[in-house]
PDB file of C-alpha atoms in Angstrom:
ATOM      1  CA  UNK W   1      37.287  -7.422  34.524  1.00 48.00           C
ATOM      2  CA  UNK W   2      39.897  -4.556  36.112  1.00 64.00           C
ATOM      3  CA  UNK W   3      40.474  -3.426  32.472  1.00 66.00           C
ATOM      4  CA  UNK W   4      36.504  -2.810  31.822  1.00 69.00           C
ATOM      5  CA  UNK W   5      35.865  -1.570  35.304  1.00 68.00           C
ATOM      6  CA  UNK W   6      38.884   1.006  34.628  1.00 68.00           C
ATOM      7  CA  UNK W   7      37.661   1.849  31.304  1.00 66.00           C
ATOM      8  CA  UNK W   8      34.245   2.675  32.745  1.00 72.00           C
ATOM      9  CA  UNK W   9      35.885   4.551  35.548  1.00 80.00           C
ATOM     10  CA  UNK W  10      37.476   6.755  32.700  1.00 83.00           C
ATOM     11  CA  UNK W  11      34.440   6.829  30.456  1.00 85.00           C
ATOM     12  CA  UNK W  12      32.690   8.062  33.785  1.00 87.00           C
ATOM     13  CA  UNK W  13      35.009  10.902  34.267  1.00 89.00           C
ATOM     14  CA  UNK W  14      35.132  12.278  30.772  1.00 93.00           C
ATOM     15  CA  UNK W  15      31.639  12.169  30.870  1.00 92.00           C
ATOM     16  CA  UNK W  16      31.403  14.388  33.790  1.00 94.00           C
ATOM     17  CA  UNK W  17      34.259  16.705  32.737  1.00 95.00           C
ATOM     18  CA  UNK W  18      32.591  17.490  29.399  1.00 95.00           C
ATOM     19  CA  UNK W  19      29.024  18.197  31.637  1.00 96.00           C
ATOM     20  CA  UNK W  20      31.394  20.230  34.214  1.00 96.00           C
ATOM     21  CA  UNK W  21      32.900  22.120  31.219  1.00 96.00           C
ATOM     22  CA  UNK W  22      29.591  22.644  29.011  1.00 96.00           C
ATOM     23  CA  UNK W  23      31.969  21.245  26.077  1.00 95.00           C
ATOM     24  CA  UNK W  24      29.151  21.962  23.017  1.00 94.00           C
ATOM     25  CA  UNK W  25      28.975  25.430  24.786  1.00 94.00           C
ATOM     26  CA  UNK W  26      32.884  26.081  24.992  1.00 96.00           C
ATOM     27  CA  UNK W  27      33.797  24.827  21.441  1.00 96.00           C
ATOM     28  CA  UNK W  28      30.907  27.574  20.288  1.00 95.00           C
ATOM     29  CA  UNK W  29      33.100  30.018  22.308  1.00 95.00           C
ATOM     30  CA  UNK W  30      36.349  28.514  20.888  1.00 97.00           C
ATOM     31  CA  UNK W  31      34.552  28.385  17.385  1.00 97.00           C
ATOM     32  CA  UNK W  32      33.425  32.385  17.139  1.00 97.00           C
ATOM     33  CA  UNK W  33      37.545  32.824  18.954  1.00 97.00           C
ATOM     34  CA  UNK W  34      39.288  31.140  15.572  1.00 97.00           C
ATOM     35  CA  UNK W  35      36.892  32.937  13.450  1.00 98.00           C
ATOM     36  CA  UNK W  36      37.396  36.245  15.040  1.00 98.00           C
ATOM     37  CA  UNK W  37      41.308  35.101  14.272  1.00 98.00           C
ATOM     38  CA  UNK W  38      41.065  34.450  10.756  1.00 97.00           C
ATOM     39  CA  UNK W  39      39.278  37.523  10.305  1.00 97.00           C
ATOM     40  CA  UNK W  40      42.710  39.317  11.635  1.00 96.00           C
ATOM     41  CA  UNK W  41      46.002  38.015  10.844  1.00 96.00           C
ATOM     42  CA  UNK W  42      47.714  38.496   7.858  1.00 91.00           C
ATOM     43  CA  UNK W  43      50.172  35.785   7.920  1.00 90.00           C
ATOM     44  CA  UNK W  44      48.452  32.633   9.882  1.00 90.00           C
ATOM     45  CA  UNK W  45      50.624  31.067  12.708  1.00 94.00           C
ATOM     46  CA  UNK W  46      49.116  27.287  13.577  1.00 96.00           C
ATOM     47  CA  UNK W  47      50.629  27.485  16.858  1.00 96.00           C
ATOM     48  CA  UNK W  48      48.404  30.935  17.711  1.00 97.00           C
ATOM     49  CA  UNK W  49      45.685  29.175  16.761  1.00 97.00           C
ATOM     50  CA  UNK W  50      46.126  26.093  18.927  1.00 97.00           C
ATOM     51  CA  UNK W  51      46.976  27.868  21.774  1.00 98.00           C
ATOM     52  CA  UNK W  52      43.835  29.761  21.063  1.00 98.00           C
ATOM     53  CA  UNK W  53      41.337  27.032  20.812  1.00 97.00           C
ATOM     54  CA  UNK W  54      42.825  25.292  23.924  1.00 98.00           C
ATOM     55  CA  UNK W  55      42.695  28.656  26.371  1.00 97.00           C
ATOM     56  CA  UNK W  56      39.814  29.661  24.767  1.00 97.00           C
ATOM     57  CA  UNK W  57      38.487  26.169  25.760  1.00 97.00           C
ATOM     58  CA  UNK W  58      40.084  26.090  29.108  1.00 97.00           C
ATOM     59  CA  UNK W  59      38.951  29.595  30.146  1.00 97.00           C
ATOM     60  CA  UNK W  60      35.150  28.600  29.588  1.00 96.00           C
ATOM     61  CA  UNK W  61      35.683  25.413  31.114  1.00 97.00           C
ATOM     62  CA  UNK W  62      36.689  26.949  34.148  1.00 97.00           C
ATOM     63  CA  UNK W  63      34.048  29.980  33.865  1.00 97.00           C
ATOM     64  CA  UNK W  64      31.404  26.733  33.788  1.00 97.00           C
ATOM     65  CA  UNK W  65      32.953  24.949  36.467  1.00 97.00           C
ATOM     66  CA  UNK W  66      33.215  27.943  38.873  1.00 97.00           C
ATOM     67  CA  UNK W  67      29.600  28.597  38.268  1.00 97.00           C
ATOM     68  CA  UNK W  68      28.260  25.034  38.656  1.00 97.00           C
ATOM     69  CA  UNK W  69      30.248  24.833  42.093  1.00 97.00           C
ATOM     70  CA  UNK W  70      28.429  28.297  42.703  1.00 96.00           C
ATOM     71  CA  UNK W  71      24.856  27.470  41.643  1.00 95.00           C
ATOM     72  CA  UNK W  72      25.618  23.754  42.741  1.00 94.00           C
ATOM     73  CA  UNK W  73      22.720  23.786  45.217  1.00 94.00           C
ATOM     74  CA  UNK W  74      19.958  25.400  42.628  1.00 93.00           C
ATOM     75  CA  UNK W  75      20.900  22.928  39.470  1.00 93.00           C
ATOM     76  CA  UNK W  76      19.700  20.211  42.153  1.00 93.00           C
ATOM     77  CA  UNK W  77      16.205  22.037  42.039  1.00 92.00           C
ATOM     78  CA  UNK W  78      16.467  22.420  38.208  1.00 92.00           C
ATOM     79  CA  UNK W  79      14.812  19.149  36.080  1.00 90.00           C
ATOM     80  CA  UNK W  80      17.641  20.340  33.251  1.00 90.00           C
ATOM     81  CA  UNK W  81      20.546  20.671  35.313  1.00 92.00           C
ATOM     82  CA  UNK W  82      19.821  18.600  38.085  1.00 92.00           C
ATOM     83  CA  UNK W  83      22.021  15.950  36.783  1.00 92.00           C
ATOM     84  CA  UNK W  84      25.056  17.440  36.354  1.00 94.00           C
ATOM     85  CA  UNK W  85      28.127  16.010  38.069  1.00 94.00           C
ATOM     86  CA  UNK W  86      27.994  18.198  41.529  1.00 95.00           C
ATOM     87  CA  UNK W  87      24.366  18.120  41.903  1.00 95.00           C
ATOM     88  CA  UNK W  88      23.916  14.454  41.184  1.00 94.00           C
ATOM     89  CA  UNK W  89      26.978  13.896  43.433  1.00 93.00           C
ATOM     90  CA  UNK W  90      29.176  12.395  40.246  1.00 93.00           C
ATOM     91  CA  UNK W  91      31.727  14.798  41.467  1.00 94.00           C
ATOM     92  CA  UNK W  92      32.986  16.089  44.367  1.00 95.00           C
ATOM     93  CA  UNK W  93      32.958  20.563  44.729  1.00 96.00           C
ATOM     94  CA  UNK W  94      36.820  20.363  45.666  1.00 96.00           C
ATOM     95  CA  UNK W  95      37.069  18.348  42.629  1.00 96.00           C
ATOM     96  CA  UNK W  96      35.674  20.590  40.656  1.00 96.00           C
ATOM     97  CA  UNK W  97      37.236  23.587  42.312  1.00 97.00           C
ATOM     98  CA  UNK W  98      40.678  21.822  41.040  1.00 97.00           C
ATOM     99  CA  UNK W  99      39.326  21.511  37.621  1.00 97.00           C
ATOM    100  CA  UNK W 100      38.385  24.812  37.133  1.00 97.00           C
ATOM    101  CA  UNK W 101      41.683  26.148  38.877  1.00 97.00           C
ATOM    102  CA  UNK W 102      43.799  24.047  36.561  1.00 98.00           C
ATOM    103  CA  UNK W 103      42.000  25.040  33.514  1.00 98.00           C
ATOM    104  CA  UNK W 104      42.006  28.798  34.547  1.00 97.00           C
ATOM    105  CA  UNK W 105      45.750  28.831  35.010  1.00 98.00           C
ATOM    106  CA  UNK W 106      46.318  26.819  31.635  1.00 97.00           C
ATOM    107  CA  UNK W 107      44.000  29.252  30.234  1.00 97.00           C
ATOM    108  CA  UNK W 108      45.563  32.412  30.899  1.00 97.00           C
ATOM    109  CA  UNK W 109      48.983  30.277  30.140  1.00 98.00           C
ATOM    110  CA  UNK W 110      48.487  29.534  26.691  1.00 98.00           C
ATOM    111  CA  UNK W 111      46.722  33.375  25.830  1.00 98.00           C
ATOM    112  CA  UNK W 112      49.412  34.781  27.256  1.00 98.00           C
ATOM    113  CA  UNK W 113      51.823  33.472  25.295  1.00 98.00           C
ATOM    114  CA  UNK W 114      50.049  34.510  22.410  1.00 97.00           C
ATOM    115  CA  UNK W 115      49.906  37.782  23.495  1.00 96.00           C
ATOM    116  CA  UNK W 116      49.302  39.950  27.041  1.00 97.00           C
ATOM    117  CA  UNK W 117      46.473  41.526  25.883  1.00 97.00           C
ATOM    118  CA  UNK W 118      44.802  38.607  25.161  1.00 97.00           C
ATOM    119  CA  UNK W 119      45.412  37.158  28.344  1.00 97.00           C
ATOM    120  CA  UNK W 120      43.882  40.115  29.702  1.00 97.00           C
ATOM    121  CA  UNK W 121      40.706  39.720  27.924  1.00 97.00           C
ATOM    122  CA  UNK W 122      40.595  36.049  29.237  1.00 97.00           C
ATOM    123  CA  UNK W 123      40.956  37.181  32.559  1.00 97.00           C
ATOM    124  CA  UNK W 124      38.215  39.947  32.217  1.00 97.00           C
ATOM    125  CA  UNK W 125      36.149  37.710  30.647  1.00 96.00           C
ATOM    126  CA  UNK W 126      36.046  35.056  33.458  1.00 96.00           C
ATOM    127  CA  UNK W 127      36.492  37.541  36.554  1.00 97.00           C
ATOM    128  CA  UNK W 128      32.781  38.912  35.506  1.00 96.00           C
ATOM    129  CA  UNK W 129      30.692  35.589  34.531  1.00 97.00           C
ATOM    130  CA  UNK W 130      32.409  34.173  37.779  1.00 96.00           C
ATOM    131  CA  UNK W 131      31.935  36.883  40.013  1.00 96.00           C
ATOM    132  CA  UNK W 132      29.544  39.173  38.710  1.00 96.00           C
ATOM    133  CA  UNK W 133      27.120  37.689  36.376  1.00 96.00           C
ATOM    134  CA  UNK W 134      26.673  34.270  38.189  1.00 95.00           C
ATOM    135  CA  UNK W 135      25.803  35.783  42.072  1.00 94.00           C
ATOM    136  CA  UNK W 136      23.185  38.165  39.858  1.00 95.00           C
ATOM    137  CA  UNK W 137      21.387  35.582  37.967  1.00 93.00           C
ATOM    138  CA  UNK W 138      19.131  34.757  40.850  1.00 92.00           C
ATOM    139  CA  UNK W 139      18.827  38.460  42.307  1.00 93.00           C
ATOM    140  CA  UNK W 140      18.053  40.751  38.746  1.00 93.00           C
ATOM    141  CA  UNK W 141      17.007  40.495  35.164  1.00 92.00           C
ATOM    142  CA  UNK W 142      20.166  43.118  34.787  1.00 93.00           C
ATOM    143  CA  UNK W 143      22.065  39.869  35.216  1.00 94.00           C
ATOM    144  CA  UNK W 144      21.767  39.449  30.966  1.00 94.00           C
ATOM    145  CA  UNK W 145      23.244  43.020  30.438  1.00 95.00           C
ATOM    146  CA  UNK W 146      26.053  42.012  32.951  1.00 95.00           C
ATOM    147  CA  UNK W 147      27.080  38.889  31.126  1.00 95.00           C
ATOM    148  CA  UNK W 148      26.344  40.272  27.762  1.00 96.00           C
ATOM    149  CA  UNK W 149      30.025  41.608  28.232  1.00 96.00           C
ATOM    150  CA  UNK W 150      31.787  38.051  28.845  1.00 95.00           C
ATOM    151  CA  UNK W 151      29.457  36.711  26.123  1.00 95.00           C
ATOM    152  CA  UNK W 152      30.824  39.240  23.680  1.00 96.00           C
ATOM    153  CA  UNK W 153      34.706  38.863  24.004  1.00 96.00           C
ATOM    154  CA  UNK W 154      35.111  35.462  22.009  1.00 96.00           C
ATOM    155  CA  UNK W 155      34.672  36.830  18.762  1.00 96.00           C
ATOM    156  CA  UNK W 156      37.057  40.137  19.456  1.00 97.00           C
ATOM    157  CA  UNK W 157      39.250  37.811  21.298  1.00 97.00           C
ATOM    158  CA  UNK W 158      40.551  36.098  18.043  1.00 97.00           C
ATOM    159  CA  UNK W 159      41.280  39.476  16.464  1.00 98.00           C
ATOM    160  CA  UNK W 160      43.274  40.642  19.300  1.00 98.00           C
ATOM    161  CA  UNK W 161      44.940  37.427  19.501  1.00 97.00           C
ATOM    162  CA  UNK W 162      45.631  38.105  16.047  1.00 97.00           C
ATOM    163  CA  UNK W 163      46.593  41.308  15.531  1.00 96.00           C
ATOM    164  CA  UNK W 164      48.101  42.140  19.572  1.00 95.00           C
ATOM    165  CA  UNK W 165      45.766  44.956  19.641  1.00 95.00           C
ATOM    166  CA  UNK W 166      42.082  46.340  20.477  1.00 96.00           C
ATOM    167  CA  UNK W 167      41.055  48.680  17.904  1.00 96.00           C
ATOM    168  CA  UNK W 168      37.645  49.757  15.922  1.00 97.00           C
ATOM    169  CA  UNK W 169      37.669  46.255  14.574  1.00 97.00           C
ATOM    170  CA  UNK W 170      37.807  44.342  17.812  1.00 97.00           C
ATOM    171  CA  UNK W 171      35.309  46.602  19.073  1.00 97.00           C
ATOM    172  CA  UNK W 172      32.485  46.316  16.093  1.00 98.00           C
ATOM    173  CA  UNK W 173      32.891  41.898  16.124  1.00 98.00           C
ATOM    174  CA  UNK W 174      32.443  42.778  20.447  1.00 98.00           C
ATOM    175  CA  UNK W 175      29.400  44.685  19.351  1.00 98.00           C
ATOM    176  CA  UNK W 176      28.196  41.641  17.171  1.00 98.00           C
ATOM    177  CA  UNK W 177      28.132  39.442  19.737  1.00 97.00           C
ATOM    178  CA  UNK W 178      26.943  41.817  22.894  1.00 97.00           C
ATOM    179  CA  UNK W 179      24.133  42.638  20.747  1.00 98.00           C
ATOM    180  CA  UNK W 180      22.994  39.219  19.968  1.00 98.00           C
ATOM    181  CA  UNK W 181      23.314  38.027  23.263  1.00 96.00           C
ATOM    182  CA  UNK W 182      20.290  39.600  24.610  1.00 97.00           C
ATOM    183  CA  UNK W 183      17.274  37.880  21.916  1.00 97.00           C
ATOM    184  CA  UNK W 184      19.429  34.574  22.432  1.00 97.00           C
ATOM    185  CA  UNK W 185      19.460  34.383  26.158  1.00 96.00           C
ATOM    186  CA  UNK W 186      16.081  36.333  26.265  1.00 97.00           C
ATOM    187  CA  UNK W 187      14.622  33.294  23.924  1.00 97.00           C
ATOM    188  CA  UNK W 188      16.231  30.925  26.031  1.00 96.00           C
ATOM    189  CA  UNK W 189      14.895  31.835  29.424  1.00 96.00           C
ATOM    190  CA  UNK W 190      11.230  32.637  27.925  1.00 96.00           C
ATOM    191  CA  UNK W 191      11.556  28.855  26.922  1.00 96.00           C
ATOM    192  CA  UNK W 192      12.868  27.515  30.221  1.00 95.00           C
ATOM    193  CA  UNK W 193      11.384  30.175  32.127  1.00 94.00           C
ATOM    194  CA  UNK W 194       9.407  27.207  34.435  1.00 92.00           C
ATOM    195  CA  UNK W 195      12.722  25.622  34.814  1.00 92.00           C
ATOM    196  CA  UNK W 196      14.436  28.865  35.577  1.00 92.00           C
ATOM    197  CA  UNK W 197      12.220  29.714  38.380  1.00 91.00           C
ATOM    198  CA  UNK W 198      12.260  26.145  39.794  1.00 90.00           C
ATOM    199  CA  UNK W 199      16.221  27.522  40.637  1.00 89.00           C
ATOM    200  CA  UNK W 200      15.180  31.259  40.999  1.00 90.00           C
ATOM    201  CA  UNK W 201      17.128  32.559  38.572  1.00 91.00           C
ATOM    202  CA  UNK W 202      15.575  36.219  36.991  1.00 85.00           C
ATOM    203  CA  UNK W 203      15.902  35.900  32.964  1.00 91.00           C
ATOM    204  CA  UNK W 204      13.447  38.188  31.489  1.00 96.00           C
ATOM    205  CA  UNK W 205      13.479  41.987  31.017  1.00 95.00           C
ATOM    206  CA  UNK W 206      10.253  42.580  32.781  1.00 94.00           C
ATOM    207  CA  UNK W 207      10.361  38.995  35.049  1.00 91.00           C
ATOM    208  CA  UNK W 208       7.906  37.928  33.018  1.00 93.00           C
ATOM    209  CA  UNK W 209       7.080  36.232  29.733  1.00 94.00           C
ATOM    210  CA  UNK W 210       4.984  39.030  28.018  1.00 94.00           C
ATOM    211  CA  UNK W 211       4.806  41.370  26.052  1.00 95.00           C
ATOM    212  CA  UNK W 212       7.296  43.843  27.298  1.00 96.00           C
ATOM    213  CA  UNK W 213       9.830  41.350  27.208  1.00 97.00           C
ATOM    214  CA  UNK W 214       8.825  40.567  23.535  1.00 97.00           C
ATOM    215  CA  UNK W 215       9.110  43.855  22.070  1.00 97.00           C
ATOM    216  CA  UNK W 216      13.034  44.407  24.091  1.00 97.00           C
ATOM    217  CA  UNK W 217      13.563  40.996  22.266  1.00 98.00           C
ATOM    218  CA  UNK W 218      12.645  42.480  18.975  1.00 98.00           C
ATOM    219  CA  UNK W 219      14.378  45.328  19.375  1.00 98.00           C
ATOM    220  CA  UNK W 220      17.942  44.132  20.436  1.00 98.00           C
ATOM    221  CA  UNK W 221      17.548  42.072  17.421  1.00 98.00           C
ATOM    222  CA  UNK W 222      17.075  44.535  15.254  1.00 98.00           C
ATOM    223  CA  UNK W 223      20.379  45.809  16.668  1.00 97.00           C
ATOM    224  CA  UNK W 224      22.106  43.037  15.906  1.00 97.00           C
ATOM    225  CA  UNK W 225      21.228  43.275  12.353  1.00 97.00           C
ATOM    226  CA  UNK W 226      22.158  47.007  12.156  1.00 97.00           C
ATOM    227  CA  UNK W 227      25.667  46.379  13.803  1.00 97.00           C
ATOM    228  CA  UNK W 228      26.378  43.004  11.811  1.00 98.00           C
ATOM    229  CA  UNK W 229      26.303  45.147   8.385  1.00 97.00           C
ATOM    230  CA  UNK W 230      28.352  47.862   9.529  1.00 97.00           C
ATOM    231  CA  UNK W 231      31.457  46.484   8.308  1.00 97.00           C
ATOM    232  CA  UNK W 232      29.754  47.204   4.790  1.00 97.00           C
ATOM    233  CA  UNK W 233      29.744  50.814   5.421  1.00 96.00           C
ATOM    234  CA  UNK W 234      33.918  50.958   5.146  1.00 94.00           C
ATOM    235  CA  UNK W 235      33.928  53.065   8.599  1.00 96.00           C
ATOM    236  CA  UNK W 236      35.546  50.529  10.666  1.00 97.00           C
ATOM    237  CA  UNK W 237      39.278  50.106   9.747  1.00 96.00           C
ATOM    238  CA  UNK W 238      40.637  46.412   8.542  1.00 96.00           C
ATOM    239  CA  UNK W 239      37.526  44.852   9.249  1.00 97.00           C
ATOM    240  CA  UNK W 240      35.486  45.077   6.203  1.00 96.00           C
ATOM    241  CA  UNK W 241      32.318  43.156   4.403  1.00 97.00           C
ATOM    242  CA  UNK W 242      31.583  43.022   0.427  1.00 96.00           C
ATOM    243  CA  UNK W 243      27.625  44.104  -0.474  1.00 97.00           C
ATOM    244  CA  UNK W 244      27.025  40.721  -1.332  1.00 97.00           C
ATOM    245  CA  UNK W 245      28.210  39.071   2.100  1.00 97.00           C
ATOM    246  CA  UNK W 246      26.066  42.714   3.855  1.00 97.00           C
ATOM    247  CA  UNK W 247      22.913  41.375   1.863  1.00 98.00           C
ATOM    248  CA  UNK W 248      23.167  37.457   3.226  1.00 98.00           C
ATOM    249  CA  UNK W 249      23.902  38.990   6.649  1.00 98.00           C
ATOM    250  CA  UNK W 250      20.858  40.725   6.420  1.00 98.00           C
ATOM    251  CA  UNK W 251      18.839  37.904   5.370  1.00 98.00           C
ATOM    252  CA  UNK W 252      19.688  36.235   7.596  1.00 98.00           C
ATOM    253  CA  UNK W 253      19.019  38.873  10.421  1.00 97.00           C
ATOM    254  CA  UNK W 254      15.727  39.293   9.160  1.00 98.00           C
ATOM    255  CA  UNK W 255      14.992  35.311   9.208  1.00 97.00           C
ATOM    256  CA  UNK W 256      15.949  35.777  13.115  1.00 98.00           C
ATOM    257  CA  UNK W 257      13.780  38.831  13.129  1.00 98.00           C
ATOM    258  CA  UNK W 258      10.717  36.693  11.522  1.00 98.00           C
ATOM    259  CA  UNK W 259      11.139  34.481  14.437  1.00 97.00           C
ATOM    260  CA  UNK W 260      11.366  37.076  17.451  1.00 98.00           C
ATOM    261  CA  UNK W 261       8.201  39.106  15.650  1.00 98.00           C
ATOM    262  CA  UNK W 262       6.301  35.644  15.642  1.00 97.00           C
ATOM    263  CA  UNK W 263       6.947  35.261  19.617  1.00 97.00           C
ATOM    264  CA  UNK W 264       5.775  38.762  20.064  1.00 97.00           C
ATOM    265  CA  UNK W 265       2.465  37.847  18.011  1.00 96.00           C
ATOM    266  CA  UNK W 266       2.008  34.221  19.628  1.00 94.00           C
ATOM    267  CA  UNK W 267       4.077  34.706  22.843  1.00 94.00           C
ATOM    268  CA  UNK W 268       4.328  30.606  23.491  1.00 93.00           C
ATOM    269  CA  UNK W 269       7.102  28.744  24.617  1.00 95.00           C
ATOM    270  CA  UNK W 270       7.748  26.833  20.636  1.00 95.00           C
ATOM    271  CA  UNK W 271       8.035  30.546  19.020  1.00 96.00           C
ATOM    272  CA  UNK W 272      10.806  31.238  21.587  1.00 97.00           C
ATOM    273  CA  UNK W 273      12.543  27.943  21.555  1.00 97.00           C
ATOM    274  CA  UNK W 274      12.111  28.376  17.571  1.00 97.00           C
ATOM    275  CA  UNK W 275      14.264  32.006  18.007  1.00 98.00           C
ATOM    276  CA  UNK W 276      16.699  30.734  20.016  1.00 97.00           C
ATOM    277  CA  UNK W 277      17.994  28.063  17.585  1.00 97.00           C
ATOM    278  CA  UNK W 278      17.417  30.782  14.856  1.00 97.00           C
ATOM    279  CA  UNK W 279      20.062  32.987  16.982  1.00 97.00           C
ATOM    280  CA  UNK W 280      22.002  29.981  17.110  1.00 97.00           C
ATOM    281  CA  UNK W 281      22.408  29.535  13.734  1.00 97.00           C
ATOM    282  CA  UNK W 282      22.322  33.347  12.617  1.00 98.00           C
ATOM    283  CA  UNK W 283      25.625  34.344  15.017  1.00 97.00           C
ATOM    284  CA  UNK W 284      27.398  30.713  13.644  1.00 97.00           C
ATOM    285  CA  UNK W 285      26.514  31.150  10.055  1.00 98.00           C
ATOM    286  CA  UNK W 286      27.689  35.159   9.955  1.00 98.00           C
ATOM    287  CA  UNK W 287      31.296  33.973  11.457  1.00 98.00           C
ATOM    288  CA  UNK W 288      31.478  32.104   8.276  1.00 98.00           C
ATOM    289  CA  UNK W 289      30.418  34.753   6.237  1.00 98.00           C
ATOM    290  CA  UNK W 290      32.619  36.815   7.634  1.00 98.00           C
ATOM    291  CA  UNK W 291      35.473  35.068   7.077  1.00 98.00           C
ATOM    292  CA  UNK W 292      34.767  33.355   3.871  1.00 97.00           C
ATOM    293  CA  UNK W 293      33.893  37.326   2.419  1.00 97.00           C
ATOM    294  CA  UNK W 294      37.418  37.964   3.668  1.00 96.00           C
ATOM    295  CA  UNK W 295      39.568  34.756   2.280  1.00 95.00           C
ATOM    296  CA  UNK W 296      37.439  35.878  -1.322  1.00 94.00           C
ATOM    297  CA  UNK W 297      38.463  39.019  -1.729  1.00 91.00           C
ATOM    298  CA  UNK W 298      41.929  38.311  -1.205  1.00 89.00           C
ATOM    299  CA  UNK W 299      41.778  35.321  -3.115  1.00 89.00           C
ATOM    300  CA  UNK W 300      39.746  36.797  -5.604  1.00 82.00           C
TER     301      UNK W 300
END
């Protein structure tokens, strides 16, 4: 009886740790972090890449636990968060404040040993969702733009933590990402919008889920495609993409761009739940491109 009650006890707590930590959220992070690495060493080093996926990992586990302890009191209000360990009283806030602690320091730890710089970046990174993106979530819709710039490190992460350095290529892969982030969390609040203001959190461009916001939403996507086939061009350094891998890219960008045109026509909640998963899969499947265009040419 002790050994079931203890294994529910643990079962309990992992359960709340991966909820604390947003685990399918942080092994996305840790996910566009080793492909941003691939894309930049030239001799691989497993050790780098361990110590990667586990600060990457730790420094978004803390960056979710800080905010939950921060927002603890609005989740409650929220029928999608409102179950989450500090809300539903799973947890305890100085718990959770040791978690994220521990994880922060482990974090920096492990990038750090891969190199400074990287370190750095982790610190940035989780200085301004903590600090400056989480306390403006419930006062401006300028909260996006603001963590647009944590949301974007990830994939220029790996290539610094491959290469030691921040050059043209780090900055185009940052570019990727910043871009992107606006029709994905754009999508994302238009389709929990109801639940969003339940917590008064401000999501939208314009507040609102119209038209305005529609047309920024088709425009920042059309961004996204633009900078995602630079790399085709040959004007920014190491980082480079074939014609073929430029013409799936673009696809690709324009399925996402199908999607965001078709919530501008419709403006309903399943056309923006629709382009969010499409901006899921678009910034997951390019990664891969990325990287397998790469690994061919050499090969090849």
């Amino acid at each position: 009886m002790s050994d079931s009650i203890a294994y529910t006890q643990v079962s309990s707590w992992i359960h709340d740790f991966k909820e604390l930590t947003k685990v399918r959220l942080a092994l996305s992070v840790v996910f566009s972090s080793i492909a941003g690495y691939l894309l930049g060493i030239d001799t691989f080093n497993m050790g780098h890449l361990v110590l990667l996926a586990l600060g990457g990992y730790a420094m978004v586990g803390a960056s979710n636990a800080f905010n939950q302890i921060i927002e603890k009191n609005l989740d409650a209000k929220m029928k999608r968060t409102k179950n989450r360990p500090l809300p539903s009283g799973t947890m305890t806030t100085s718990t959770a404040f040791a978690i994220a602690t521990l994880l922060t320091l482990i974090g920096l730890s492990f990038l750090f040993i891969i190199n400074p710089i990287t370190a750095m970046f982790g610190a940035i990174s989780i200085f301004l969702y903590v600090s400056v993106y989480t306390p403006l979530k419930t006062i401006t819709p300028l909260s996006v733009f603001v963590g647009a710039f944590p949301g974007a490190i990830p994939f220029m992460l790996g290539w610094v933590a491959a290469t030691g350095s921040f050059g043209i290529e780090a900055g185009t892969l940052f570019m990727i990402q910043f871009f992107w982030q606006f029709p994905h969390f754009w999508a994302l609040g238009w389709w929990l919008y109801d639940d969003y203001k339940e917590g008064g959190f401000f999501m939208l461009p314009t507040g609102k889920r119209d038209k305005g916001t529609a047309i920024q939403i088709i425009l920042y996507t059309i961004w996204t495609l633009i900078v995602s086939i630079i790399p085709a061009l040959g004007v920014t350094g190491d980082l480079k993409l074939s014609i073929v891998s430029a013409v799936l890219v673009f696809i690709l960008g324009l399925i996402m761009l199908f999607y965001a045109i078709k919530l501008f026509q419709k403006r309903e909640t399943k056309y923006a739940r629709q382009l969010m998963l499409a901006s899921v899969f678009y910034i997951t499947l390019i990664q891969i491109i990325y990287v397998s265009d790469k690994y061919i040419r050499i090969w090849f």
